[in-house]
Short mmCIF file of C-alpha atoms and ligand atoms in Angstrom, two decimals:
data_model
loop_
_atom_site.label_atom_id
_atom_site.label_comp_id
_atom_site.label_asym_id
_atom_site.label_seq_id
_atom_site.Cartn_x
_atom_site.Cartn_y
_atom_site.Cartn_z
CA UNK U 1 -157.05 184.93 72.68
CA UNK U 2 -154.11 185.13 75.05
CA UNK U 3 -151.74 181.87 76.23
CA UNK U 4 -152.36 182.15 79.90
CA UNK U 5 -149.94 179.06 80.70
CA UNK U 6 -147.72 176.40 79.58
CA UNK U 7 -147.11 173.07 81.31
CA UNK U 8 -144.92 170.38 80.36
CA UNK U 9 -145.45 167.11 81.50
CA UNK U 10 -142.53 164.16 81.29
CA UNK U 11 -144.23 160.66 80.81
CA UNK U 12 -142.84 156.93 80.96
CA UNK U 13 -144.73 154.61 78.15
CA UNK U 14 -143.70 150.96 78.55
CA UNK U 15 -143.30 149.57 74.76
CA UNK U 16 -145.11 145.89 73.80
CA UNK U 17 -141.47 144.49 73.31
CA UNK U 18 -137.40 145.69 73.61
CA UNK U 19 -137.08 147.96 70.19
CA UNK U 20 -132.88 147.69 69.41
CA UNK U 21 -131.08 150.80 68.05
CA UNK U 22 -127.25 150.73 67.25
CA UNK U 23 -127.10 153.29 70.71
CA UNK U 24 -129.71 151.99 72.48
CA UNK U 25 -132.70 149.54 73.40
CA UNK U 26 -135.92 150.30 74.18
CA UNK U 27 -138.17 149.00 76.85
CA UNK U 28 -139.85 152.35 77.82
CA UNK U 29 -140.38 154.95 75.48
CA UNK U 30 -139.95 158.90 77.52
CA UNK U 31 -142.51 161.36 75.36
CA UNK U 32 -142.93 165.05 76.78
CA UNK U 33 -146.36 166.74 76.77
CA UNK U 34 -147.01 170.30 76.40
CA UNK U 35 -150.50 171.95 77.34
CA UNK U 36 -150.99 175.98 76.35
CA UNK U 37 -153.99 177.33 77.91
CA UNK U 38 -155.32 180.77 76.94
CA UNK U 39 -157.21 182.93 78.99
CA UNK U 40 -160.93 181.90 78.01
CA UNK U 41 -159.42 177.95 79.28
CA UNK U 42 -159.37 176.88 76.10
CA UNK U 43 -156.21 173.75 75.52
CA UNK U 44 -153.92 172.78 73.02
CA UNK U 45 -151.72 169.91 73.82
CA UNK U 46 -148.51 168.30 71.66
CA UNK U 47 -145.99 165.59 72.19
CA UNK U 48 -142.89 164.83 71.25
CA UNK U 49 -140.39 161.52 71.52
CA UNK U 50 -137.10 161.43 72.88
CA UNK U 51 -135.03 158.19 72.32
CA UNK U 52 -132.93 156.67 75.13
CA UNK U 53 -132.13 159.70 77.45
CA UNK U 54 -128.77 161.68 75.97
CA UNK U 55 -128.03 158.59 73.47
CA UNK U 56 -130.02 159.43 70.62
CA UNK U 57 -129.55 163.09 70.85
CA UNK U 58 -128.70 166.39 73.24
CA UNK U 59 -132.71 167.22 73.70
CA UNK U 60 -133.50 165.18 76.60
CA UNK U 61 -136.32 164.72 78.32
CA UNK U 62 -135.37 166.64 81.69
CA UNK U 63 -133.97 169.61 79.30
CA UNK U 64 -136.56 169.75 77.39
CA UNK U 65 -139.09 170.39 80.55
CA UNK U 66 -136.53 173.00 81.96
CA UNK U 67 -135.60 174.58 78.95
CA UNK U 68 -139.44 175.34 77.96
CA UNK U 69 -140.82 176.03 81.87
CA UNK U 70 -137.44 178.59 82.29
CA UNK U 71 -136.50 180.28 79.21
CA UNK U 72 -139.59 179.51 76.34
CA UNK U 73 -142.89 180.07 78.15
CA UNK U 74 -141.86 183.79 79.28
CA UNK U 75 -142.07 184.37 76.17
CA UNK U 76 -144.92 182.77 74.86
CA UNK U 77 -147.57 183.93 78.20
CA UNK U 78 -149.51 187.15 77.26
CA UNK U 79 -149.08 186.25 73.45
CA UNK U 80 -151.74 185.44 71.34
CA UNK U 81 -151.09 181.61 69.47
CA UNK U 82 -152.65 182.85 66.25
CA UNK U 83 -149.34 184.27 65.45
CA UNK U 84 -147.65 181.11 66.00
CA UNK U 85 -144.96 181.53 63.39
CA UNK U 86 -144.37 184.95 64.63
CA UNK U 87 -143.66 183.83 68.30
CA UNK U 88 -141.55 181.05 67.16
CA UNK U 89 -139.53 183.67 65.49
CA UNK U 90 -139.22 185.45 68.63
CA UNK U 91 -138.52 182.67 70.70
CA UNK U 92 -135.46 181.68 67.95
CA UNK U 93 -133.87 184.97 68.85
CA UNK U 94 -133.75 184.52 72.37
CA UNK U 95 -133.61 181.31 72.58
CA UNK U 96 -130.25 178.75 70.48
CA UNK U 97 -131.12 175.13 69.53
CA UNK U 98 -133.63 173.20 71.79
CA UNK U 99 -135.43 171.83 68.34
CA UNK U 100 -137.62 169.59 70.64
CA UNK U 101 -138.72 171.89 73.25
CA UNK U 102 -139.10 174.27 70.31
CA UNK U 103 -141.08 172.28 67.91
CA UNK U 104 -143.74 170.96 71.08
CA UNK U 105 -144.70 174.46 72.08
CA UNK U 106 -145.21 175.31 68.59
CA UNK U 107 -147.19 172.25 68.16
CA UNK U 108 -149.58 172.73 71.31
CA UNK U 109 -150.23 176.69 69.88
CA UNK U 110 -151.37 174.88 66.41
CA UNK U 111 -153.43 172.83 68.38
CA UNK U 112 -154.72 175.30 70.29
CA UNK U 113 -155.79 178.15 67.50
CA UNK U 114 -157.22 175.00 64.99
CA UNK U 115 -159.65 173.68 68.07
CA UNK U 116 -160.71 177.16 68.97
CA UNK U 117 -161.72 177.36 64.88
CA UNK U 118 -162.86 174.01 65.14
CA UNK U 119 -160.31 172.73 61.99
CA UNK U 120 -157.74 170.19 61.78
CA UNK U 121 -154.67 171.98 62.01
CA UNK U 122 -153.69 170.92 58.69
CA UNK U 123 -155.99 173.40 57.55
CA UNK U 124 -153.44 176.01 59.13
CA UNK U 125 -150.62 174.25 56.84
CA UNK U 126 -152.07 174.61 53.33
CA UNK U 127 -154.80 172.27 53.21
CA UNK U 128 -154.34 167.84 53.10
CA UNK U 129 -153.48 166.89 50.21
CA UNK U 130 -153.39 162.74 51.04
CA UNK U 131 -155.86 161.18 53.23
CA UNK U 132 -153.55 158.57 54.20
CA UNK U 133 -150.20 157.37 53.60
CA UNK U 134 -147.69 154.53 53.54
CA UNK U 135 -146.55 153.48 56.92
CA UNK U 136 -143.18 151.65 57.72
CA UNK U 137 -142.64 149.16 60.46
CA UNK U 138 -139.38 148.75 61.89
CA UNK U 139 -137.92 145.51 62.55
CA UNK U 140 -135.76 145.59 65.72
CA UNK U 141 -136.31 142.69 68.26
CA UNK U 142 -132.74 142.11 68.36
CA UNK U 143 -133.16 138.59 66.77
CA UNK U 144 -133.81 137.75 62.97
CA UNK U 145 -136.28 134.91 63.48
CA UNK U 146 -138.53 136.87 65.73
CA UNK U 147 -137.97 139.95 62.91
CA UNK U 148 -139.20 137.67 60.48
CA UNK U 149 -142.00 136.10 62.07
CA UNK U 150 -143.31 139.55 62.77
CA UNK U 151 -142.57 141.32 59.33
CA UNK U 152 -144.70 137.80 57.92
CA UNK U 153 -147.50 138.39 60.60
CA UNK U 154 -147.39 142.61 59.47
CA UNK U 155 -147.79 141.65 55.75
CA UNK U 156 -150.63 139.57 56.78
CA UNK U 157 -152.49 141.54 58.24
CA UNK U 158 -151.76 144.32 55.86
CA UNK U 159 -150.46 146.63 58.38
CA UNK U 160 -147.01 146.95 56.46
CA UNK U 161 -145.16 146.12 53.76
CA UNK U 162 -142.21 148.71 53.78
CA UNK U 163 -139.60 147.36 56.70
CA UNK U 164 -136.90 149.05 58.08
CA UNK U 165 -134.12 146.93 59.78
CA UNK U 166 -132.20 148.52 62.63
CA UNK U 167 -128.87 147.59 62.31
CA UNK U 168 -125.65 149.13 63.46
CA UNK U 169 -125.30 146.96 67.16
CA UNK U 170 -122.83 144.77 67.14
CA UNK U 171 -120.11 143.08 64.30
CA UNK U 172 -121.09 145.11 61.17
CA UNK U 173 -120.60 141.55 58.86
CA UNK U 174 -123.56 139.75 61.03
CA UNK U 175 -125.61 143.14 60.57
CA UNK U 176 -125.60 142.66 56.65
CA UNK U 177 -126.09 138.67 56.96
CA UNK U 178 -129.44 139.15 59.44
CA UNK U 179 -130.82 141.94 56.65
CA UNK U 180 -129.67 138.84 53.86
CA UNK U 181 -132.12 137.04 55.76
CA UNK U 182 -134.93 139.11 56.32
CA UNK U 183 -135.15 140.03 52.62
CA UNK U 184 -134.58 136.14 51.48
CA UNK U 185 -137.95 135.77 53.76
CA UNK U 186 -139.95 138.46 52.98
CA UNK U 187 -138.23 140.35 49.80
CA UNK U 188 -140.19 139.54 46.98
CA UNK U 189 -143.40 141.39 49.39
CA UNK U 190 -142.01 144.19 51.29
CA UNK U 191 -139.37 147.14 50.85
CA UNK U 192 -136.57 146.45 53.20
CA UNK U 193 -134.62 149.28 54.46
CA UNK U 194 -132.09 149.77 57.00
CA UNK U 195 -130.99 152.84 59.81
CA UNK U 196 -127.46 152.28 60.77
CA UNK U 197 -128.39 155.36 63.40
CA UNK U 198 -124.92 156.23 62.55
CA UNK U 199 -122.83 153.32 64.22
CA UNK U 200 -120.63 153.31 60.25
CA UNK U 201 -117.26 154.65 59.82
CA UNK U 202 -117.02 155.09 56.09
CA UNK U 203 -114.38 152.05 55.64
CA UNK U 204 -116.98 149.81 57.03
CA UNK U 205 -120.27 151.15 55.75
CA UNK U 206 -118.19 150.90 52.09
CA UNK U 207 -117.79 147.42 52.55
CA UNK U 208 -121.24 146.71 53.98
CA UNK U 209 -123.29 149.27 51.49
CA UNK U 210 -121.73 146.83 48.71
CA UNK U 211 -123.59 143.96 50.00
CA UNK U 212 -126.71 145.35 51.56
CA UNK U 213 -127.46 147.25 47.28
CA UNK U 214 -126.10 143.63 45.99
CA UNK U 215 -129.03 142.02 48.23
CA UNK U 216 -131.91 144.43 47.22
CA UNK U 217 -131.90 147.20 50.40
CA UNK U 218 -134.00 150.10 48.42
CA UNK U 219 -132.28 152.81 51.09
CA UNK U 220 -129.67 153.39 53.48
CA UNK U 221 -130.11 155.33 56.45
CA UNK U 222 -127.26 157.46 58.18
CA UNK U 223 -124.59 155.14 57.75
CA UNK U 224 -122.01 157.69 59.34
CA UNK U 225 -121.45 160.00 62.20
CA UNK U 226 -123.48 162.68 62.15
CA UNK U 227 -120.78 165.01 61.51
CA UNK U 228 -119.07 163.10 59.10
CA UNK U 229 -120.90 164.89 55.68
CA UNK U 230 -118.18 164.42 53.62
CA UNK U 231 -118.03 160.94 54.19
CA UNK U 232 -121.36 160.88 53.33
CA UNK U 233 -121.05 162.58 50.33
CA UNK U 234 -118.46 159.97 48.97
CA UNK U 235 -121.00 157.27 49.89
CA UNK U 236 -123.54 159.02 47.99
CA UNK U 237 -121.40 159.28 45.15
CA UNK U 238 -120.53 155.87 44.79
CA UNK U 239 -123.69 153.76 45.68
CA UNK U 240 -127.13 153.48 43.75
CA UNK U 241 -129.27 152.91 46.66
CA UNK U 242 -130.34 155.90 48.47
CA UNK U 243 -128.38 157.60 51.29
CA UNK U 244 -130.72 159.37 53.81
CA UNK U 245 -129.40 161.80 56.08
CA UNK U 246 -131.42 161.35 59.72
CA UNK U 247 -129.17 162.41 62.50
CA UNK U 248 -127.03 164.90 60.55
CA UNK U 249 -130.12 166.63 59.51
CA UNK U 250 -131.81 168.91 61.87
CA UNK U 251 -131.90 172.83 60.93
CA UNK U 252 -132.70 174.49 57.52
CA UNK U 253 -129.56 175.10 57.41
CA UNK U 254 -128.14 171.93 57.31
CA UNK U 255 -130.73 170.66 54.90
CA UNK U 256 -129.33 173.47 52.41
CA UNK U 257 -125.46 172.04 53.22
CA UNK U 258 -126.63 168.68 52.97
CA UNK U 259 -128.37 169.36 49.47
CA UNK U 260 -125.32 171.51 48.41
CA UNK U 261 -122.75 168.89 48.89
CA UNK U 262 -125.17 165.49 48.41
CA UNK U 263 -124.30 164.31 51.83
CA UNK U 264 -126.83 162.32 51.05
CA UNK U 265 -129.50 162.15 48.03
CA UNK U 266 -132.44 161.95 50.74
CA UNK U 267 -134.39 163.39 53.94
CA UNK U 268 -135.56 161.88 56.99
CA UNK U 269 -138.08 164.49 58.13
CA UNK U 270 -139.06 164.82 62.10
CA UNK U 271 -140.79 167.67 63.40
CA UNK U 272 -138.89 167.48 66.79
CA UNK U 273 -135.45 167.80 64.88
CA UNK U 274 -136.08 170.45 62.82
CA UNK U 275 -137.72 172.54 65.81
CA UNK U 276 -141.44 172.82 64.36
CA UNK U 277 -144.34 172.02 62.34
CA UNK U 278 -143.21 175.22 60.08
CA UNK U 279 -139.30 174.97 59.66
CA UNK U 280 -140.15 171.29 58.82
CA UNK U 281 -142.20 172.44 55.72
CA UNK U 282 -139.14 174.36 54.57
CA UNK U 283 -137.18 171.50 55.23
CA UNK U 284 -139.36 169.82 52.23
CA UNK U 285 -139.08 172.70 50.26
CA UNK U 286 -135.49 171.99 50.15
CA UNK U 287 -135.83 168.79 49.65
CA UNK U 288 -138.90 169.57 46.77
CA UNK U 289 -136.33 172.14 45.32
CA UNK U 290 -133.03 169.81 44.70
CA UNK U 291 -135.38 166.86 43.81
CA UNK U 292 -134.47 164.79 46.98
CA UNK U 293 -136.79 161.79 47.97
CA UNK U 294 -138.59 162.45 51.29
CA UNK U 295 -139.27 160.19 54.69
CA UNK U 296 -142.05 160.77 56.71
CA UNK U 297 -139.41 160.53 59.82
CA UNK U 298 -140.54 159.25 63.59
CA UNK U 299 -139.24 159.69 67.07
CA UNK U 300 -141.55 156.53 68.13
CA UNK U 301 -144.38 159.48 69.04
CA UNK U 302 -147.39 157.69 70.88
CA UNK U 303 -150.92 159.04 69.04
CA UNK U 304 -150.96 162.54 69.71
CA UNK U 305 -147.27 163.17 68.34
CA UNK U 306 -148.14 160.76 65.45
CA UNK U 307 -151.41 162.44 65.00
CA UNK U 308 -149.33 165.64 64.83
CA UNK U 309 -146.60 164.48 62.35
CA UNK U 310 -149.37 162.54 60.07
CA UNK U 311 -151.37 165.73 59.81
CA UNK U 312 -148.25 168.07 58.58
CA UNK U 313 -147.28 165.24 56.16
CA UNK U 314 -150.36 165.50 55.05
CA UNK U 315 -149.81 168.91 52.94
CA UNK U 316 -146.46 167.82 51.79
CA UNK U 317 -146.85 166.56 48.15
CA UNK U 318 -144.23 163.71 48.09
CA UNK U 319 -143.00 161.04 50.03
CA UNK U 320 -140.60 159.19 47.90
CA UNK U 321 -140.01 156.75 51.01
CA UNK U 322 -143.57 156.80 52.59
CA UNK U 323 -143.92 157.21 56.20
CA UNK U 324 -142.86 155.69 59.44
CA UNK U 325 -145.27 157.07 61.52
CA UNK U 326 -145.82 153.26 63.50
CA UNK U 327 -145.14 154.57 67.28
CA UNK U 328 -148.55 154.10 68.65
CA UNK U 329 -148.32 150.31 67.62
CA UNK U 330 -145.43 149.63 69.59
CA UNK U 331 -146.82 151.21 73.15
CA UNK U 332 -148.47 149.52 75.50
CA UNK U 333 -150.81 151.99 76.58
CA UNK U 334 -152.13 155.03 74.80
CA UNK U 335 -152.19 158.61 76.62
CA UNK U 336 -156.06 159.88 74.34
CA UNK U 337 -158.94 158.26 74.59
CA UNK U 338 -158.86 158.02 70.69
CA UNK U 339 -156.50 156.16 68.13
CA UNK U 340 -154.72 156.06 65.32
CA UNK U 341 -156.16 154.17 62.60
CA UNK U 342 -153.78 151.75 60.05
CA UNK U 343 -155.41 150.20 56.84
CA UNK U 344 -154.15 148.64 54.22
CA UNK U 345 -150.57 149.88 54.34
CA UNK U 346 -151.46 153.23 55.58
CA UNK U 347 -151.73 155.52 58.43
CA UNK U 348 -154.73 157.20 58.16
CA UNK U 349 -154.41 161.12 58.85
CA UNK U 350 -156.57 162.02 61.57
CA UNK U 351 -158.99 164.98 61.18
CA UNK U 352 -159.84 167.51 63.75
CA UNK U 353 -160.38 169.92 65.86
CA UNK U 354 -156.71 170.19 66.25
CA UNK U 355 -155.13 167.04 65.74
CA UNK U 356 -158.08 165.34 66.39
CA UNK U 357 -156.87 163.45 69.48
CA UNK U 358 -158.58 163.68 73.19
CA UNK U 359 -156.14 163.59 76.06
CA UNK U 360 -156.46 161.05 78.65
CA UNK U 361 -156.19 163.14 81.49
CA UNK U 362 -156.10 159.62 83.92
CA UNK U 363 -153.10 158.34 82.02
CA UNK U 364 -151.65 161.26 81.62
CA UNK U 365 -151.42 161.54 85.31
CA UNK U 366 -150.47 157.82 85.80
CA UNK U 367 -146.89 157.95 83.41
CA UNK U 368 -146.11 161.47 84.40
CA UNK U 369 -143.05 161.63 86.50
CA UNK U 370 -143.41 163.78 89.56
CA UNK U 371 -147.34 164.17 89.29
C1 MUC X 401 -134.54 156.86 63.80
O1 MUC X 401 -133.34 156.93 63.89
O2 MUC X 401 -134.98 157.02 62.69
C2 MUC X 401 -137.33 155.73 63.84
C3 MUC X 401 -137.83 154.47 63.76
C4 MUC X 401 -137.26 153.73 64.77
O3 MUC X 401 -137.44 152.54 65.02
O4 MUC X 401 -136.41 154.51 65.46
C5 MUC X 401 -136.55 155.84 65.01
C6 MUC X 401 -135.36 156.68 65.04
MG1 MG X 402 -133.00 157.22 61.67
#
């Protein structure tokens, strides 16, 4: 079994309504595909979510594609994808940062070797230890009555009853008075939590912290700057309710300086920030080690990128914070023929071959760009 090629494929997913970050709204969602093909024509195909062009982060979409077709698949053709760990080891040494572009051509090997042993790759990662797990919704219309009606209509239909509030647009005082609101609504039957997507500086997120831990928020999500630890340490320090590092957590290494100096008492995982399905299991270890409560993290994946992240969580023991692994409720359309399933609170993890998901080649073709 030899990878014979690697193609990356951009795609535009229109979302079922705007989704508001602190940086950034969202009307259509940009995932990138990756196919690996070995020599026999066997596939394995992965995803991964970029938010809002260079806003969220530095892997864009357009990098991503260049980065992987110029400088990653040379050194993945001719290699055999059993030795996916191996190759991604190689890859590190020629190859600095680029976590997404990374952690999809990692992915779309896993796929690959688990459908050509017909297993779920989570067979590949230890063995699945849940068979489902607790799935956030995020709350982010933009307006507090419509974030209320649909956090009521979620609970209802038992889809979810763990919310996290986007906040961090706009005057920081109206952000804490809309989360008053939502958890006056809906408190007493959900877990309200909020991702300032680091829009804080630490005077500010003091103030607001206060009142947001006065009003029942069970967990604050990066607050501050990215590069602000220290500041997030003092936070940390001085508050009850959980500090979760997101944006200022991406490599091993700054999971171990994170842990070291509590800039933060909690992880947001995400496969795509941490470059791969296996540094992300040592970025639990960490976590495992210092006793640090875990998030299964999202970049708003459609199914195949969910399918992927729900089937590594899967062989993680913990998840202090449950998941938020919600993306393919919030597109439109759906790029497999197959989908997720939600009951009762939970995502279920979805078995194999691979990931379990069947590309829709039609769709595929109809949101790439360029095809
Ligand atoms: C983030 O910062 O965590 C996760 C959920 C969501 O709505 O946005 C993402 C990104
Ligand atoms: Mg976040």
């Amino acid at each position: 079994m030899k990878i014979r090629s690697v193609d990356v494929y951009i795609i535009d997913l229109p979302t079922i309504r705007p989704h508001q970050l602190a940086m950034h709204t969202i009307v259509e969602q940009t995932i990138i595909l990756a196919r690996v093909m070995d020599e026999e024509g066997a596939e394995g195909w992965s995803e991964v979510a970029t938010i809002g062009g260079a806003s969220y982060g530095e892997g864009t979409p357009e990098a991503i594609k260049v980065n992987i077709d110029t400088y990653i698949a040379p050194l993945i053709i001719g290699k055999n994808p059993v030795h996916y760990d191996k190759i991604m080891h190689e890859v590190s040494l020629n190859v600095r940062g680029n976590n997404f572009a990374k952690a999809v051509v990692e992915s779309a090997m896993v796929d690959l070797v688990a459908r050509r042993r017909n297993i779920p790759a989570y067979e590949l990662f230890g063995g699945q230890i849940h068979k489902s797990l607790p799935v956030a919704w995020t709350l982010a219309s933009g307006d507090t009555n419509k974030d209320i009606e649909e956090a009521k209509e979620s609970l209802h239909q038992k889809r979810h009853n763990i919310f996290k509030l986007k906040i961090g647009k706009g005057n920081p005082y109206k952000n804490v008075e809309h989360v008053l609101k939502i958890i006056e609504a809906v408190g007493d039957q959900a877990r309200i939590t909020v991702d300032v997507n680091q829009a804080w500086d630490e005077t500010t997120a003091t103030y607001c912290i206060e009142a947001l831990q006065e009003g029942g928020v069970s967990m604050v999500e990066q607050p501050l700057p990215a590069w602000d630890n220290e500041g997030m340490s003092r936070l940390t320090d001085r508050f009850k309710v959980p500090i979760m590092a997101d944006e200022s957590l991406n490599s091993l290494q700054d999971s171990f300086q994170i842990a070291k100096h509590r800039a933060g008492n909690s992880f947001a995982l995400k496969i795509c920030k941490h470059g791969g399905m296996t540094q992300t299991k040592k970025v639990a270890a960490i976590a495992e080690g210092v006793g640090f409560g875990l998030y299964g993290g999202t970049m708003i994946e459609s199914s195949l990128g969910t399918a992927i992240c729900a089937q590594l969580y899967s062989t993680i023991p913990k998840f202090e914070f449950g998941t938020e692994l919600f993306g393919p409720l919030l597109f439109k359309e759906n790029i497999t023929l197959n989908e997720i399933k939600y009951e009762n609170f939970e995502i279920i993890i979805p078995d194999g071959p691979g990931f379990g998901m069947e590309i829709d080649m039609e769709k595929v073709k109809h949101f790439s760009r360029g095809l």
